[in-house]
Structure formats: structure tokens, C-alpha cells
Coordinates of C-alpha atoms in Angstrom, one line a residue:
X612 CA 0.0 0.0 0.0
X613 CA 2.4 2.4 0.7
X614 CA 4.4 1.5 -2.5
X615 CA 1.4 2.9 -4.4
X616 CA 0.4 5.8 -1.9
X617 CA 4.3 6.8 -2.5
X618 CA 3.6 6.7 -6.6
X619 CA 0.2 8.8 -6.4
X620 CA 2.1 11.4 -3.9
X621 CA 5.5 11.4 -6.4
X622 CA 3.3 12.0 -9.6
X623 CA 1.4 14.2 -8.1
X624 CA 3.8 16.2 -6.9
X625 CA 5.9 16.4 -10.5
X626 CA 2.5 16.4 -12.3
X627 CA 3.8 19.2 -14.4
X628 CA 6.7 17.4 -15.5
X629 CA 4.4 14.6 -16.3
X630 CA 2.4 16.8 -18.4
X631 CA 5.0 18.6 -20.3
X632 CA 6.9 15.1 -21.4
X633 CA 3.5 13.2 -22.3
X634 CA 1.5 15.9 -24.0
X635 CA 4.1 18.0 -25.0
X636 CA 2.1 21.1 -23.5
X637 CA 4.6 23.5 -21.2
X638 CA 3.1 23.2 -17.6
X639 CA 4.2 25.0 -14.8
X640 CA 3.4 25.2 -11.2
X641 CA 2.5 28.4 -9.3
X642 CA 1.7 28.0 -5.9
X643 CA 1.7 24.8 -4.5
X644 CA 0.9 23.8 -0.3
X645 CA 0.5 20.6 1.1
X646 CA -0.8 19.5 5.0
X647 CA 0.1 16.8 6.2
X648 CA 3.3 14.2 5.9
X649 CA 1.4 10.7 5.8
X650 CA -1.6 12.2 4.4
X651 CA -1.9 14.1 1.1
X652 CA -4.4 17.4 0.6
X653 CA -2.3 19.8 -1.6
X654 CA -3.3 22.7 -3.3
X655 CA -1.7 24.3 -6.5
X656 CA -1.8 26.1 -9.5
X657 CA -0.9 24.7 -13.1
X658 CA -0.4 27.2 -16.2
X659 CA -0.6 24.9 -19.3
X660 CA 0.0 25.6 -22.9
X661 CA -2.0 23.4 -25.4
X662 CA -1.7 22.6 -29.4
X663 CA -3.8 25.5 -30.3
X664 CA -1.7 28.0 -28.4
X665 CA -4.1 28.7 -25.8
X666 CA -3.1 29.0 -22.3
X667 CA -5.0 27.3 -19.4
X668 CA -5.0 28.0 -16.0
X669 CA -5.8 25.3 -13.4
X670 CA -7.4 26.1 -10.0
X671 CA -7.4 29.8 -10.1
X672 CA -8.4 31.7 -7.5
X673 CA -8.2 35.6 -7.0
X674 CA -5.2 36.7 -5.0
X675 CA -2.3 39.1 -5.3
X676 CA 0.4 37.0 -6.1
X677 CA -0.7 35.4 -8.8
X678 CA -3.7 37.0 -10.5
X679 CA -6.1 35.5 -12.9
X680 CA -6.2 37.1 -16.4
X681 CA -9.4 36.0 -17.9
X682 CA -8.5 38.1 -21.3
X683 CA -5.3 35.8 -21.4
X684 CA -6.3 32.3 -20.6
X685 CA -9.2 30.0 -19.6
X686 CA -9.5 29.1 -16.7
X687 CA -10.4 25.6 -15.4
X688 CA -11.3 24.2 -11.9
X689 CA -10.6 21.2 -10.6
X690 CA -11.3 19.4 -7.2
X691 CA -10.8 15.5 -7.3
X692 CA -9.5 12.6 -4.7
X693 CA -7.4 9.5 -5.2
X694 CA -8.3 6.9 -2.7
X695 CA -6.3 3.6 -1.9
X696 CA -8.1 0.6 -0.9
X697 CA -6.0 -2.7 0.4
X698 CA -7.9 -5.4 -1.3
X699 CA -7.1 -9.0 -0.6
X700 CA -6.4 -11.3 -3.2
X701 CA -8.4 -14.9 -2.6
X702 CA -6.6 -18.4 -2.5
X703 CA -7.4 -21.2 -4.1
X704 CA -10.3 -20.2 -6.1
X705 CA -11.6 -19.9 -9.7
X706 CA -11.8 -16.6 -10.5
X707 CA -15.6 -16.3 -11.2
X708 CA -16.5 -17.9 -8.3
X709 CA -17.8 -15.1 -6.0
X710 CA -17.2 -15.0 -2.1
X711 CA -21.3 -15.7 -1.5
X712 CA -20.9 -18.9 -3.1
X713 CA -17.3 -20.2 -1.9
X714 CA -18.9 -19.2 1.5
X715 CA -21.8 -21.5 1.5
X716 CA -19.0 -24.7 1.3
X717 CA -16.6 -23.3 4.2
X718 CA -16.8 -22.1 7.6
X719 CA -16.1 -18.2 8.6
X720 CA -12.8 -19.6 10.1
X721 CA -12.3 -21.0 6.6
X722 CA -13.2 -17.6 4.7
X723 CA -11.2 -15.5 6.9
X724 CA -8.2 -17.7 6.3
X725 CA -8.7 -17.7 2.8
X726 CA -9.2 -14.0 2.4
X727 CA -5.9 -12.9 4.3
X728 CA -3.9 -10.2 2.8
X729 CA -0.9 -12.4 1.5
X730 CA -0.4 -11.2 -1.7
X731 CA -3.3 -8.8 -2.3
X732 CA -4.0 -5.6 -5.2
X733 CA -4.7 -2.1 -4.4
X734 CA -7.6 -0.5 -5.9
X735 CA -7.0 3.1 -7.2
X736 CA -10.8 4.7 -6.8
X737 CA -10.5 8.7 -8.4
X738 CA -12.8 11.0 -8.9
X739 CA -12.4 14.2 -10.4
X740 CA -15.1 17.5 -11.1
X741 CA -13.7 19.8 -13.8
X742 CA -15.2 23.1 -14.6
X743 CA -14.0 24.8 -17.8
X744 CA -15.0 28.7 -17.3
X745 CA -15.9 30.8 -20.0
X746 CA -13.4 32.7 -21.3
X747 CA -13.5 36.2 -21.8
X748 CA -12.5 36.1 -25.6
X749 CA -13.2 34.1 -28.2
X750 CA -12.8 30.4 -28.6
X751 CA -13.5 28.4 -31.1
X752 CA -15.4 25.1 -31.2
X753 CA -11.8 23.2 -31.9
X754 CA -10.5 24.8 -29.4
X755 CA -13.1 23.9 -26.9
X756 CA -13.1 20.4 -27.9
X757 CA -9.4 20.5 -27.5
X758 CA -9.7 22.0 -24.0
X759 CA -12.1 18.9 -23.0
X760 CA -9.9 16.4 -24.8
X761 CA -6.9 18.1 -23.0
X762 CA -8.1 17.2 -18.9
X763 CA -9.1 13.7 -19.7
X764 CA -5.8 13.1 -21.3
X765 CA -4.4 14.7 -18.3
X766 CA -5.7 11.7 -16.4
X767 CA -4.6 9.6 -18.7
X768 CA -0.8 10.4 -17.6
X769 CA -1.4 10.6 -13.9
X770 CA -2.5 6.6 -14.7
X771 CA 0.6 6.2 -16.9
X772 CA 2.8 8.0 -14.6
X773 CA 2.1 5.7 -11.7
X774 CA 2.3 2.7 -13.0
X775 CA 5.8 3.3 -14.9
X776 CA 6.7 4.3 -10.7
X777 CA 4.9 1.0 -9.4
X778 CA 6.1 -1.8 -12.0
X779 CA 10.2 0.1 -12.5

């Protein structure tokens, strides 16, 4: 488990690295605070180039130090989690048989035995709510379909990312 919590955190952390090597779009990280050392909330800000030559701004927010320029880019919000769940791999059993039915033939002692974490998977649950914001010029429809393209292949490389760190 803490293999893969260590790969999330890394690629997270370097996402704009990430980013600019897959996609070829010049990303680059503003302002950027974590809490917490075994648990991971962080907040940041990504400025990311795409084909088109429109610039994107990820997780803007108003403030002094680095201020939004809606005549200059689009922005986009994003709020999402990654969450690790231990999940143990069963012995001895065909794979479709399902835990109900294998259950019915052993005892709980028996189940419990069978289901102990020996050599078990982690499940990688994320879930992600992106807002593009209008912009305040023009865009065209490519463009927008671009943008729209652009986040889910964003996730697309986290994924990649992560399992190039997991199976090196």
C-alpha cells in the first residue's frame, strides 16, 4: 500500500513534469501547499500551454500574487481525490466464483483464512469534477473540444505516470 500511496504522492507532486513530457504542453506550477506528511491534501496552481496555443489556467483563484487574467487564458477548476483501498487477493479459487458462493461450502474460520492479505492488489478509486469557465474572448469550437480532450488526457498520464513508478 504504501508503494502505491508513494507513486500517487510522487506523480502528483511532479504532475507538471508529467504533463510537459506526455503531452508535449509547457506546464508550470505556481503555488503549490500541502498539509500533512502521511496524508496528502495539496493545493496548486498549473499554467498549461495546449496545441492551439491557448493557455490554461488550473485552479485559479483571485489573489495578489498570482492574479487570474481572464483576457489571457481560460480558466479551469478542478477538485478531485485518489483513494487507496488494500484489497485482498483470494486463494485457491476460480476466478468467477464469488465469495457468497465459496462461503456457503466453508466455515467463517475458513473464509477469513482464505481472504488474508498475502499477496493482495490495491484498488486506485479517483474521482475528479472539472469546470472549464468561459473565457472572456473568443474560442473556437476546436478549441473547446481541444480543452475537453486536453483534462481527460491529463488523467490519462497521472494513470501512466504511476504505473511506470509501481512496476520500474
Amino acid at each position: 500500500m504504501r508503494k502505491v500511496f508513494d507513486a500517487v504522492k510522487f506523480t502528483l507532486d511532479t504532475l507538471e513534469i508529467s504533463i510537459s513530457e506526455q503531452l508535449g504542453h509547457i506546464t508550470v506550477r505556481d503555488d503549490y501547499d500541502v498539509v500533512g506528511a502521511d496524508s496528502f491534501i495539496c493545493n496548486y496552481r498549473l499554467a498549461s500551454g495546449i496545441d492551439s496555443g491557448v493557455t490554461t489556467e488550473l485552479n485559479a483563484v483571485p489573489d495578489d500574487l498570482h492574479p487570474y487574467h481572464p483576457h489571457e487564458c481560460v480558466r479551469k477548476v478542478l477538485n478531485g481525490t485518489v483513494v487507496l483501498i488494500a484489497v485482498p487477493r483470494r486463494r485457491n479459487d476460480s476466478p468467477d466464483k464469488s465469495v457468497k458462493e465459496v462461503s456457503k461450502k466453508e466455515s467463517p474460520a475458513e473464509v477469513e483464512d482464505r481472504l488474508e492479505d498475502t499477496d493482495g492488489e490495491i484498488v486506485m478509486m479517483r474521482n475528479f469534477f472539472v469546470k472549464t469557465c468561459r473565457p472572456e474572448f473568443e474560442v473556437s469550437e476546436i478549441v473547446t473540444q481541444e480543452l475537453r480532450d486536453n483534462i481527460t488526457w491529463w488523467g490519462d498520464v497521472v494513470l501512466q505516470a504511476i504505473k511506470r513508478i509501481i512496476y520500474a
